[in-house]
Short mmCIF file of C-alpha atoms in Angstrom, two decimals:
data_model
loop_
_atom_site.label_atom_id
_atom_site.label_comp_id
_atom_site.label_asym_id
_atom_site.label_seq_id
_atom_site.Cartn_x
_atom_site.Cartn_y
_atom_site.Cartn_z
CA MET A 1 0.04 0.00 0.01
CA ALA A 2 3.04 2.27 -0.01
CA GLY A 3 2.58 5.19 -2.28
CA ARG A 4 -1.23 4.82 -2.16
CA PRO A 5 -2.53 7.24 0.51
CA ALA A 6 -6.13 6.54 -0.60
CA ALA A 7 -5.63 2.99 0.64
CA LEU A 8 -5.33 4.36 4.17
CA GLN A 9 -8.73 6.08 3.85
CA LEU A 10 -11.16 3.28 3.09
CA GLY A 11 -14.22 5.15 4.38
CA PHE A 12 -14.95 2.58 7.03
CA ASP A 13 -13.33 1.31 10.22
CA LEU A 14 -13.30 -2.16 11.76
CA GLN A 15 -12.34 -3.05 15.30
CA PRO A 16 -10.37 -6.08 16.53
CA GLY A 17 -12.69 -8.94 17.44
CA MET A 18 -15.35 -8.05 14.90
CA ARG A 19 -16.80 -10.77 12.68
CA VAL A 20 -16.78 -9.35 9.14
CA GLY A 21 -17.92 -10.80 5.86
CA LEU A 22 -16.20 -9.71 2.63
CA TYR A 23 -18.49 -9.97 -0.41
CA GLY A 24 -16.71 -9.21 -3.63
CA GLY A 25 -17.94 -8.91 -7.17
CA SER A 26 -18.71 -6.78 -10.18
CA PHE A 27 -22.37 -6.28 -9.12
CA ASN A 28 -23.17 -5.42 -12.74
CA PRO A 29 -25.83 -4.58 -11.79
CA ALA A 30 -26.54 -5.29 -8.11
CA HIS A 31 -29.88 -6.97 -7.44
CA GLU A 32 -31.96 -8.61 -4.72
CA GLY A 33 -30.19 -11.97 -5.31
CA HIS A 34 -26.89 -10.37 -4.20
CA ALA A 35 -28.62 -8.83 -1.19
CA HIS A 36 -30.01 -12.23 -0.32
CA VAL A 37 -26.57 -13.77 -0.34
CA ALA A 38 -25.13 -11.05 1.86
CA GLU A 39 -28.00 -11.16 4.34
CA THR A 40 -28.09 -14.89 4.57
CA ALA A 41 -24.35 -14.95 5.39
CA ARG A 42 -24.73 -12.10 7.88
CA ARG A 43 -27.48 -13.85 9.73
CA ARG A 44 -26.26 -17.43 9.62
CA LEU A 45 -22.60 -16.56 10.54
CA GLY A 46 -23.53 -13.85 13.11
CA LEU A 47 -21.51 -11.21 11.37
CA ASP A 48 -21.12 -7.66 12.66
CA ARG A 49 -20.50 -6.21 9.23
CA VAL A 50 -20.60 -7.24 5.58
CA VAL A 51 -18.24 -5.23 3.32
CA TRP A 52 -19.32 -5.26 -0.37
CA LEU A 53 -16.10 -5.01 -2.35
CA VAL A 54 -17.16 -3.64 -5.70
CA SER A 55 -14.39 -4.63 -8.12
CA PRO A 56 -12.98 -2.06 -10.58
CA GLN A 57 -12.97 -4.81 -13.31
CA ASN A 58 -13.33 -8.56 -13.00
CA PRO A 59 -10.48 -10.02 -15.04
CA LEU A 60 -12.72 -12.91 -16.01
CA LYS A 61 -15.44 -10.63 -17.51
CA SER A 62 -15.62 -8.31 -20.49
CA SER A 63 -14.94 -4.62 -19.72
CA ARG A 64 -17.25 -3.67 -22.62
CA GLU A 65 -20.27 -5.06 -20.69
CA THR A 66 -19.21 -3.72 -17.28
CA ALA A 67 -20.74 -0.40 -16.11
CA GLY A 68 -18.52 2.24 -14.51
CA LEU A 69 -17.50 1.73 -10.88
CA ALA A 70 -19.51 4.69 -9.53
CA GLU A 71 -22.64 3.44 -11.26
CA ARG A 72 -22.22 -0.09 -9.86
CA MET A 73 -21.51 1.17 -6.34
CA ALA A 74 -24.71 3.32 -6.51
CA GLY A 75 -26.55 0.22 -7.59
CA VAL A 76 -25.31 -1.71 -4.55
CA ARG A 77 -26.39 1.13 -2.22
CA ARG A 78 -29.91 0.87 -3.64
CA VAL A 79 -30.27 -2.79 -2.68
CA VAL A 80 -28.63 -2.74 0.78
CA SER A 81 -29.82 -1.25 4.02
CA GLY A 82 -28.66 -0.96 7.57
CA ARG A 83 -25.34 0.00 9.21
CA SER A 84 -24.15 -3.63 9.03
CA MET A 85 -23.78 -3.36 5.22
CA ILE A 86 -20.77 -1.32 3.96
CA VAL A 87 -20.24 -0.54 0.24
CA SER A 88 -16.53 -0.09 -0.63
CA ASP A 89 -14.14 0.62 -3.48
CA ALA A 90 -11.27 -0.77 -1.43
CA GLU A 91 -9.83 -2.76 -4.37
CA THR A 92 -9.52 0.41 -6.44
CA ARG A 93 -7.88 2.21 -3.49
CA PHE A 94 -5.48 -0.72 -2.90
CA GLY A 95 -4.80 -1.00 -6.60
CA SER A 96 -5.41 -4.74 -6.33
CA GLN A 97 -6.87 -6.69 -9.27
CA TYR A 98 -7.08 -10.05 -7.57
CA THR A 99 -9.10 -11.16 -4.54
CA VAL A 100 -6.11 -12.77 -2.84
CA ASP A 101 -4.20 -9.49 -2.86
CA THR A 102 -7.27 -7.62 -1.45
CA LEU A 103 -7.61 -10.14 1.36
CA ARG A 104 -3.96 -9.77 2.40
CA ALA A 105 -4.23 -5.95 2.33
CA LEU A 106 -7.41 -5.93 4.48
CA LYS A 107 -5.90 -8.40 6.96
CA ALA A 108 -2.83 -6.17 7.29
CA ARG A 109 -4.99 -3.09 7.63
CA PHE A 110 -7.30 -4.53 10.27
CA PRO A 111 -5.40 -7.01 12.47
CA GLY A 112 -7.58 -8.92 14.90
CA VAL A 113 -10.65 -8.76 12.67
CA HIS A 114 -12.18 -12.16 11.95
CA PHE A 115 -12.78 -12.05 8.17
CA VAL A 116 -14.93 -14.49 6.13
CA TRP A 117 -15.11 -14.45 2.38
CA ILE A 118 -18.69 -14.65 1.08
CA MET A 119 -19.69 -15.98 -2.35
CA GLY A 120 -22.76 -17.31 -4.09
CA ALA A 121 -22.81 -20.94 -5.28
CA ASP A 122 -22.40 -19.68 -8.86
CA SER A 123 -18.98 -18.30 -7.95
CA LEU A 124 -17.95 -21.56 -6.27
CA ALA A 125 -18.64 -23.39 -9.56
CA THR A 126 -15.91 -21.32 -11.28
CA PHE A 127 -13.72 -20.56 -8.26
CA HIS A 128 -10.88 -22.72 -9.61
CA ARG A 129 -10.47 -20.16 -12.43
CA TRP A 130 -9.65 -17.30 -9.99
CA ARG A 131 -6.05 -16.23 -9.63
CA GLY A 132 -4.61 -17.81 -6.40
CA TRP A 133 -7.83 -19.60 -5.48
CA THR A 134 -6.08 -22.11 -3.21
CA GLN A 135 -4.34 -19.26 -1.49
CA ILE A 136 -7.60 -17.53 -0.91
CA MET A 137 -8.83 -20.65 0.93
CA ALA A 138 -5.66 -20.52 3.03
CA GLU A 139 -6.18 -16.88 3.91
CA VAL A 140 -9.70 -16.80 5.35
CA PRO A 141 -12.67 -19.08 5.97
CA VAL A 142 -15.24 -19.06 3.10
CA ALA A 143 -19.06 -19.03 3.25
CA VAL A 144 -20.94 -20.20 0.13
CA VAL A 145 -24.68 -19.36 -0.21
CA SER A 146 -26.89 -21.44 -2.44
CA ARG A 147 -28.14 -19.91 -5.69
CA PRO A 148 -30.79 -21.15 -8.18
CA TRP A 149 -29.86 -23.76 -10.82
CA ILE A 150 -26.19 -23.96 -9.88
CA SER A 151 -26.08 -25.23 -6.28
CA LEU A 152 -25.78 -28.93 -7.08
CA LYS A 153 -23.09 -28.37 -9.73
CA SER A 154 -21.11 -26.12 -7.43
CA ARG A 155 -20.99 -28.74 -4.73
CA PHE A 156 -19.06 -31.03 -7.19
CA SER A 157 -16.89 -28.24 -8.61
CA PRO A 158 -13.08 -28.57 -8.58
CA ALA A 159 -12.81 -26.24 -5.57
CA ALA A 160 -15.44 -28.17 -3.59
CA ARG A 161 -13.66 -31.47 -4.33
CA ARG A 162 -10.20 -30.08 -3.61
CA PHE A 163 -11.28 -28.76 -0.18
CA ALA A 164 -13.90 -31.38 0.71
CA HIS A 165 -11.90 -32.15 3.85
CA ALA A 166 -12.21 -28.60 5.04
CA ARG A 167 -16.06 -28.26 4.73
CA VAL A 168 -17.87 -27.82 7.99
CA PRO A 169 -21.58 -28.66 8.59
CA SER A 170 -23.99 -25.78 8.08
CA GLN A 171 -25.15 -26.28 11.66
CA GLN A 172 -21.69 -25.04 12.75
CA ALA A 173 -21.75 -21.87 10.60
CA MET A 174 -21.58 -19.62 13.63
CA LEU A 175 -18.15 -21.05 14.39
CA LEU A 176 -16.72 -20.17 10.94
CA PRO A 177 -15.54 -16.61 11.68
CA GLY A 178 -12.27 -16.95 13.56
CA ALA A 179 -11.73 -20.59 12.48
CA ASP A 180 -8.35 -21.42 11.11
CA PRO A 181 -8.49 -21.75 7.29
CA PRO A 182 -8.96 -23.65 5.15
CA ARG A 183 -12.56 -23.98 6.39
CA TRP A 184 -15.76 -23.45 4.41
CA VAL A 185 -19.46 -23.92 4.73
CA PHE A 186 -22.31 -24.32 2.19
CA LEU A 187 -25.49 -22.51 3.35
CA THR A 188 -28.80 -23.53 1.86
CA GLY A 189 -32.20 -21.92 2.29
CA PRO A 190 -34.87 -20.05 0.38
CA LEU A 191 -33.65 -19.06 -3.04
CA ASN A 192 -33.74 -15.66 -4.85
CA TYR A 193 -33.98 -16.02 -8.62
CA GLN A 194 -32.71 -12.57 -9.73
CA SER A 195 -29.49 -12.47 -11.78
CA SER A 196 -27.27 -9.75 -13.23
CA THR A 197 -27.31 -11.45 -16.64
CA ALA A 198 -31.11 -11.37 -16.83
CA LEU A 199 -31.27 -7.76 -15.63
CA ARG A 200 -28.67 -6.62 -18.25
CA GLU A 201 -30.69 -8.36 -21.00
CA ARG A 202 -33.87 -6.59 -19.81
CA MET A 203 -32.06 -3.25 -19.94
CA ARG A 204 -30.76 -3.93 -23.45
CA GLN A 205 -34.33 -4.58 -24.57
CA GLY A 206 -35.57 -1.43 -22.87
CA GLY A 207 -37.40 -3.18 -20.08
CA ALA A 208 -37.88 -1.78 -16.58
#
């Protein structure tokens, strides 16, 4: 973070001992399905805060179809509520392109905070394509929240198979924050069927 003074001014503060979920993504656009994932993790893991890390540009997605950062952050703010939800451009401030670098920067910035990485089951299905995905599992515990159509496939994904030994029962989800990684949990429950892909298609067709 040397030479990046903005990285020292993230716009939020976390105290040692807090249980904090980190929910990263393009959110292009954000929708109620994203909010459902974040709220499910917050409630089931007993989190004090959930930080939405709005990425400047997902390296696995086309920049031509990705809206500007300010627009996407505004979209997240429209679907979240309550002081427990924080919307952040920390990745831009850190200058990090990859999740593993963001995690390390946040852990260094907030020692003593019990971080958990949050993702939907659709992300788990392709997690093995992320840069440093095995290192991410070694950095923090991971909570995966079920999503429509993909949940079964994600449970047999390369990442799920590779770390099958580290999966904990959903009944022990409250113990995940602060657990020594690698540890992960798969959380099932009522599903929300909204998707960014469907919303972008509706906008292209001039729908509401």
